[in-house]
mmCIF file of C-alpha atoms and ligand atoms in Angstrom:
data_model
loop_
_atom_site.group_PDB
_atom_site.id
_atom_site.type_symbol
_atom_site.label_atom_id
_atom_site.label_comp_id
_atom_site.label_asym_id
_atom_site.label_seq_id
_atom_site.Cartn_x
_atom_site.Cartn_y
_atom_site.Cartn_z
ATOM 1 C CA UNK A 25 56.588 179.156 87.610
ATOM 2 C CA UNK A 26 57.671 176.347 89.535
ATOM 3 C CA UNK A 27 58.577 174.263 86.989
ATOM 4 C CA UNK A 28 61.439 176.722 86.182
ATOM 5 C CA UNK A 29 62.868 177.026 89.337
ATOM 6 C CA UNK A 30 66.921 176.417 90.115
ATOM 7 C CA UNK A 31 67.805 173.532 91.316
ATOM 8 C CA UNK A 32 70.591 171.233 92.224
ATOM 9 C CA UNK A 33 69.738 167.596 91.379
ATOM 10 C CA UNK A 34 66.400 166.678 89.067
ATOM 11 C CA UNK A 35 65.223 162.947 90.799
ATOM 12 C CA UNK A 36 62.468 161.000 88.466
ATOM 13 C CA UNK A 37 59.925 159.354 90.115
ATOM 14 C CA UNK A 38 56.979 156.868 89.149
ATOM 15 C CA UNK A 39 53.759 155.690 90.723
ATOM 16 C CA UNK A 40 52.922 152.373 90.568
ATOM 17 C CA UNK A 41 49.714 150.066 91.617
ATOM 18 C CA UNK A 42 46.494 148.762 90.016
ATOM 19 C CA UNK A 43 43.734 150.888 89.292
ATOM 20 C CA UNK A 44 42.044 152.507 91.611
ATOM 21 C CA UNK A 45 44.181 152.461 94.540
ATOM 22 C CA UNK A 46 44.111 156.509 94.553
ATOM 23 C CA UNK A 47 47.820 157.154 92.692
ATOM 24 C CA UNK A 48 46.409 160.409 90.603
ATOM 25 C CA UNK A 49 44.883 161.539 93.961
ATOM 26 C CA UNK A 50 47.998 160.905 95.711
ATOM 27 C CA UNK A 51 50.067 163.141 93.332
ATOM 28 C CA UNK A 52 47.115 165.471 92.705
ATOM 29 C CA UNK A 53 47.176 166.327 96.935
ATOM 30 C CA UNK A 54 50.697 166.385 97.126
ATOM 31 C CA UNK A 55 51.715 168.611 94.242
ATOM 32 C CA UNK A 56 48.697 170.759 93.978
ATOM 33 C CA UNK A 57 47.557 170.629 97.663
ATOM 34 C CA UNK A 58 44.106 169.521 96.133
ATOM 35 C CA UNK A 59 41.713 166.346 96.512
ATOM 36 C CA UNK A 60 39.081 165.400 93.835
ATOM 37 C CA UNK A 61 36.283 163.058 95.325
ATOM 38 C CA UNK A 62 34.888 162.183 91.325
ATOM 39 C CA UNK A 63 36.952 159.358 89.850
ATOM 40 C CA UNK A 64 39.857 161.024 87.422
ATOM 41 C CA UNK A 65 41.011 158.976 84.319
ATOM 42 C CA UNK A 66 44.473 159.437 84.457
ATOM 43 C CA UNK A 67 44.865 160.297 80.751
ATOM 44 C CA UNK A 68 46.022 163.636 79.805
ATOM 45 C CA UNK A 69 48.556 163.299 82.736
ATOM 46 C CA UNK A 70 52.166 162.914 82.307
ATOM 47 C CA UNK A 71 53.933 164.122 84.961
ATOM 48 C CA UNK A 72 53.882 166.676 88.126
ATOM 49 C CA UNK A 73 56.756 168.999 89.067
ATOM 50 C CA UNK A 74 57.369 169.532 92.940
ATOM 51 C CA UNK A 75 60.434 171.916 93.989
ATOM 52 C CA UNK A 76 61.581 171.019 97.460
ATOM 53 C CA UNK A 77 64.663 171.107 99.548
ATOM 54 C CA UNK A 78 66.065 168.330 101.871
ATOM 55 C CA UNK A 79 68.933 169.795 103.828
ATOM 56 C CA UNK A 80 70.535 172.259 101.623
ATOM 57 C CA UNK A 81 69.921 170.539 98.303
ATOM 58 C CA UNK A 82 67.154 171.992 96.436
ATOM 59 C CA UNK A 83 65.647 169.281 94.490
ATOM 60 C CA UNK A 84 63.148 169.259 91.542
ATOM 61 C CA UNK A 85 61.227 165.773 91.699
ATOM 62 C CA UNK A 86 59.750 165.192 88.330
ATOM 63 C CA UNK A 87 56.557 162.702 88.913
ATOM 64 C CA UNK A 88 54.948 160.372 86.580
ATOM 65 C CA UNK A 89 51.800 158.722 86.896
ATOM 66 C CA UNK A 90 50.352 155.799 84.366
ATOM 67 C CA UNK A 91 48.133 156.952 82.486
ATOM 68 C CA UNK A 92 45.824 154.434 82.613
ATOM 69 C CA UNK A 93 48.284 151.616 81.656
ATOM 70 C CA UNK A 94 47.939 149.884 84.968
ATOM 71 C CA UNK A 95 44.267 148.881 84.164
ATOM 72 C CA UNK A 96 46.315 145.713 82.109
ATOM 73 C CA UNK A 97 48.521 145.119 84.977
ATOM 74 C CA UNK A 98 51.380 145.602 82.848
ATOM 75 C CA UNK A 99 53.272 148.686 82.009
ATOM 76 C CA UNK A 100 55.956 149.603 78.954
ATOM 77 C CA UNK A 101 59.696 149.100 79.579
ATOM 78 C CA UNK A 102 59.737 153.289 78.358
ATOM 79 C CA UNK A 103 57.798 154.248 81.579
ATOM 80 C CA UNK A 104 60.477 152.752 83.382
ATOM 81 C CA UNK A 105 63.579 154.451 82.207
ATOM 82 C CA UNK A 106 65.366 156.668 83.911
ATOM 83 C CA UNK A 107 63.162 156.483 86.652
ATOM 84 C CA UNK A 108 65.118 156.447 90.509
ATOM 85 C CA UNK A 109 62.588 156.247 92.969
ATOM 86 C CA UNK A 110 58.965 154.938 92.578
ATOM 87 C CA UNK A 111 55.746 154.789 95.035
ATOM 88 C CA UNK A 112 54.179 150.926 94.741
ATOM 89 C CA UNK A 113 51.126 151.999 96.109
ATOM 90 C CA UNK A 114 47.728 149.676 97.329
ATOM 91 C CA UNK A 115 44.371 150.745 98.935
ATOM 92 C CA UNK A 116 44.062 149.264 102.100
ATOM 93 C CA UNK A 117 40.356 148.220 101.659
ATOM 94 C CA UNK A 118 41.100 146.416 98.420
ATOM 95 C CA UNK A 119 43.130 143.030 99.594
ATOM 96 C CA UNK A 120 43.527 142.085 95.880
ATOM 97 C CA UNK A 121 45.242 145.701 95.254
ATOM 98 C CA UNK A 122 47.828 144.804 97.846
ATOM 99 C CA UNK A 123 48.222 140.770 96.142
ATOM 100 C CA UNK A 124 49.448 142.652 93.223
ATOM 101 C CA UNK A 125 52.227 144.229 94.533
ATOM 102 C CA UNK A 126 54.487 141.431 94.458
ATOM 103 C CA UNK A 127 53.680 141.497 90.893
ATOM 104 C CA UNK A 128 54.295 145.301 90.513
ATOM 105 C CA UNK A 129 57.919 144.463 91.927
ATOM 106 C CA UNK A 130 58.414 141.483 89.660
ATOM 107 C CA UNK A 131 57.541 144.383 86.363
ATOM 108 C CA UNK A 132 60.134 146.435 88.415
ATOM 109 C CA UNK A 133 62.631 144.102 88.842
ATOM 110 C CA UNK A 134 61.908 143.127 84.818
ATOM 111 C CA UNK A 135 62.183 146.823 83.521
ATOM 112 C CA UNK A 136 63.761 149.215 85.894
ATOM 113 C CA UNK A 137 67.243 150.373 87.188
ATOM 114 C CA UNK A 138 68.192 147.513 89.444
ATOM 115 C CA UNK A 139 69.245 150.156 92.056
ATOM 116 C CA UNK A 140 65.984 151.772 92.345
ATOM 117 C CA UNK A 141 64.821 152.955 95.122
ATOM 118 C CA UNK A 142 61.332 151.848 96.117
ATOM 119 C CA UNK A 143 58.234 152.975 99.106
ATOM 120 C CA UNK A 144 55.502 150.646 100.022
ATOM 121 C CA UNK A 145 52.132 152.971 99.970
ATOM 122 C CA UNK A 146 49.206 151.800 101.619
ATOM 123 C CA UNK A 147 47.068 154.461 100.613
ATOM 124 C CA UNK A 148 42.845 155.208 101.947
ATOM 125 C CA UNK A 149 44.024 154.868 105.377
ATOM 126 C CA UNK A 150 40.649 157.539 106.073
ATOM 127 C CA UNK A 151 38.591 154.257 105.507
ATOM 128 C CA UNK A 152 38.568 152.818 108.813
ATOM 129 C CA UNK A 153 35.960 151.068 108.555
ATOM 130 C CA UNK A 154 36.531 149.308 104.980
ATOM 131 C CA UNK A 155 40.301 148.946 106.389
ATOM 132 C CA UNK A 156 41.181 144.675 105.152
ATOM 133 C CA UNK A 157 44.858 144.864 104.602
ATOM 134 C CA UNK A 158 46.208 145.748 108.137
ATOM 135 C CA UNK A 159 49.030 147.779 108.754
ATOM 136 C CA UNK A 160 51.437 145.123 110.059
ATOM 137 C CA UNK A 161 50.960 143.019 106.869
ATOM 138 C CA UNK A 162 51.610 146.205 104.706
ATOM 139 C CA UNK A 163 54.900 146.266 107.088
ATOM 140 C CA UNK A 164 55.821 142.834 107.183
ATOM 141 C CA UNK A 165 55.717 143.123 103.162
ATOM 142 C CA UNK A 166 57.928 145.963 103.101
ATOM 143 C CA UNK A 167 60.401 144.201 105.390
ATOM 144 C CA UNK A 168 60.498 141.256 103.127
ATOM 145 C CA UNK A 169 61.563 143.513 100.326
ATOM 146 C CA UNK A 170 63.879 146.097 102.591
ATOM 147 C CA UNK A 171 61.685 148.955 101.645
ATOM 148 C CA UNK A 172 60.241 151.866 103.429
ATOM 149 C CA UNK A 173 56.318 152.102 104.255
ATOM 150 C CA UNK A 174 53.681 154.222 105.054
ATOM 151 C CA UNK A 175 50.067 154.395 105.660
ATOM 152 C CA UNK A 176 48.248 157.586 103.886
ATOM 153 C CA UNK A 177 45.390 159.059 102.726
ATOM 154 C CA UNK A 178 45.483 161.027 99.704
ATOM 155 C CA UNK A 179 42.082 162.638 100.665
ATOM 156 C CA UNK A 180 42.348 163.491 104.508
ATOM 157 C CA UNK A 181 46.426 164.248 103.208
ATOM 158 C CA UNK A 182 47.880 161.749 105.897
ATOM 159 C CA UNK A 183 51.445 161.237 105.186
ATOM 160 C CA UNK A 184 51.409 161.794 101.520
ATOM 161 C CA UNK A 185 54.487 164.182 102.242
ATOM 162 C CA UNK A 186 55.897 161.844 104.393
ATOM 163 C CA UNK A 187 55.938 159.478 101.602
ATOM 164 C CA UNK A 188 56.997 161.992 98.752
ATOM 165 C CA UNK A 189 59.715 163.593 100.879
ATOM 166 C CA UNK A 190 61.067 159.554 102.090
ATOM 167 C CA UNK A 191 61.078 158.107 98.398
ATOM 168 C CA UNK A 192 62.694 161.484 97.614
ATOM 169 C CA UNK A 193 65.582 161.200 100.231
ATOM 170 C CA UNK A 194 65.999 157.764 99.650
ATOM 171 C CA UNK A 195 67.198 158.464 96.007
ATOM 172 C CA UNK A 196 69.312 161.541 96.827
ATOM 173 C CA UNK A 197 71.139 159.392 100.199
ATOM 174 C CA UNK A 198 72.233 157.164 97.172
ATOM 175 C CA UNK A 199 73.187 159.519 94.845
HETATM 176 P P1 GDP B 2 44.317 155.617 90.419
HETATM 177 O O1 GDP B 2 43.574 154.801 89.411
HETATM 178 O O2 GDP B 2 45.269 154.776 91.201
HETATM 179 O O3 GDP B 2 44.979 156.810 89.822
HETATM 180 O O4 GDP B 2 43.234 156.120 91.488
HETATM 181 P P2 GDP B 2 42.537 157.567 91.610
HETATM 182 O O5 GDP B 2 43.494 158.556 92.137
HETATM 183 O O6 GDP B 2 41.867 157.882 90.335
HETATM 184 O O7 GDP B 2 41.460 157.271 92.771
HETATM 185 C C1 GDP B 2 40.503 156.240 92.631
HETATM 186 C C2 GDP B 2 39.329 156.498 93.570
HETATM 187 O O8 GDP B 2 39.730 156.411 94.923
HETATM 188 C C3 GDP B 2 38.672 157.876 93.399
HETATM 189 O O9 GDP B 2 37.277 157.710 93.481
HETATM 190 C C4 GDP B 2 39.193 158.674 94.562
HETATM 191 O O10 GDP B 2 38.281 159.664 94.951
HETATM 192 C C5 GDP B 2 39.369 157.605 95.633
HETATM 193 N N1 GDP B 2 40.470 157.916 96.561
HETATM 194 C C6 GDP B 2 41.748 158.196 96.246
HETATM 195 N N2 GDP B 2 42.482 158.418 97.339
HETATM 196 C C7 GDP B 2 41.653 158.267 98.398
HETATM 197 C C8 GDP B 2 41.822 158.363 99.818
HETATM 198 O O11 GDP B 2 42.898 158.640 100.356
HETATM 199 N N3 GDP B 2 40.720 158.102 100.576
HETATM 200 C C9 GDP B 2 39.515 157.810 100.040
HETATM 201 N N4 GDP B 2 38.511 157.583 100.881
HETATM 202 N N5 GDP B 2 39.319 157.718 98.711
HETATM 203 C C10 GDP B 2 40.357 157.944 97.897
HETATM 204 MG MG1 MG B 3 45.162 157.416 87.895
#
């Protein structure tokens, strides 16, 4: 199993963002490699396990999602601790997804580590069409907060790993 695998450092990440935005199909594609079109309630799900290795250091990322928490827009302190990296992630056809982040920071900078490491998401990137939030807001917001970004798409698997593997390093470069 995976989950049992040697490893040098353990990093905890979270996923954050309001409902919707595609965070369970986000860690679904990148730690199972899989993509579920039907809408999945996120309860039942704790957390993923992804093994991976940046340089020479074998990491095991532990992943949490909310399960369901971030329907109220506001998430327990417990969720929060010991966490090192987490994903804010929007859907880039839903402008009032991406209004919330500055919210989602303001829980962040309320309950977590103050050195955590955060990633700007802009996830559904597939939905050109639908596409409101464009991708120089989504970067002009992560410059405001010094913050990494990406465009992905958890269903056409765009830069998920890109964002994964940058959250990931981002954490261990501090470590
Ligand atoms: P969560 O509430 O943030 O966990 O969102 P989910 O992962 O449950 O996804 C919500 C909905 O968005 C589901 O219907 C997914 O099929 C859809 N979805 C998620 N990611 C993508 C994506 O990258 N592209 C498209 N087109 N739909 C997506
Ligand atoms: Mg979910």
């Amino acid at each position: 199993m995976s989950g049992s695998a040697p490893y040098d450092i353990q990093i905890k990440l979270l996923m954050i963002g309001d409902s919707g935005v595609g965070k369970t199909c986000l860690l679904l594609r990148y730690a199972n490699d899989s993509f579920s079109p039907t809408f999945i309630t996120t309860i039942g799900i704790d957390f993923k396990i992804k093994n991976i290795d940046i340089d020479t250091t074998k990491i095991k990322l532990q992943i949490w999602d909310t399960a369901g928490q971030e329907r109220f827009r506001t998430i327990t302190t417990s969720y929060f601790r010991g966490a090192q990296g987490i994903l804010l992630v929007y859907d880039v056809t839903d402008r009032r997804s991406f209004e919330s982040i500055r919210n989602w920071i303001s829980q962040i900078q309320q309950h977590a580590d103050v050195h955590v490491n955060k990633i700007l998401v802009g996830n559904k990137c597939d939905m050109l069409d639908e596409k409101v939030v464009s991708t120089e807001e989504g970067e002009k917001l992560a410059k405001e907060f010094g913050i990494q970004f990406w465009e992905c798409s958890a269903k056409n698997d765009i830069n998920v790993e890109e964002s994964f593997i940058g959250i990931a390093r981002g954490v261990k470069d501090r470590l």
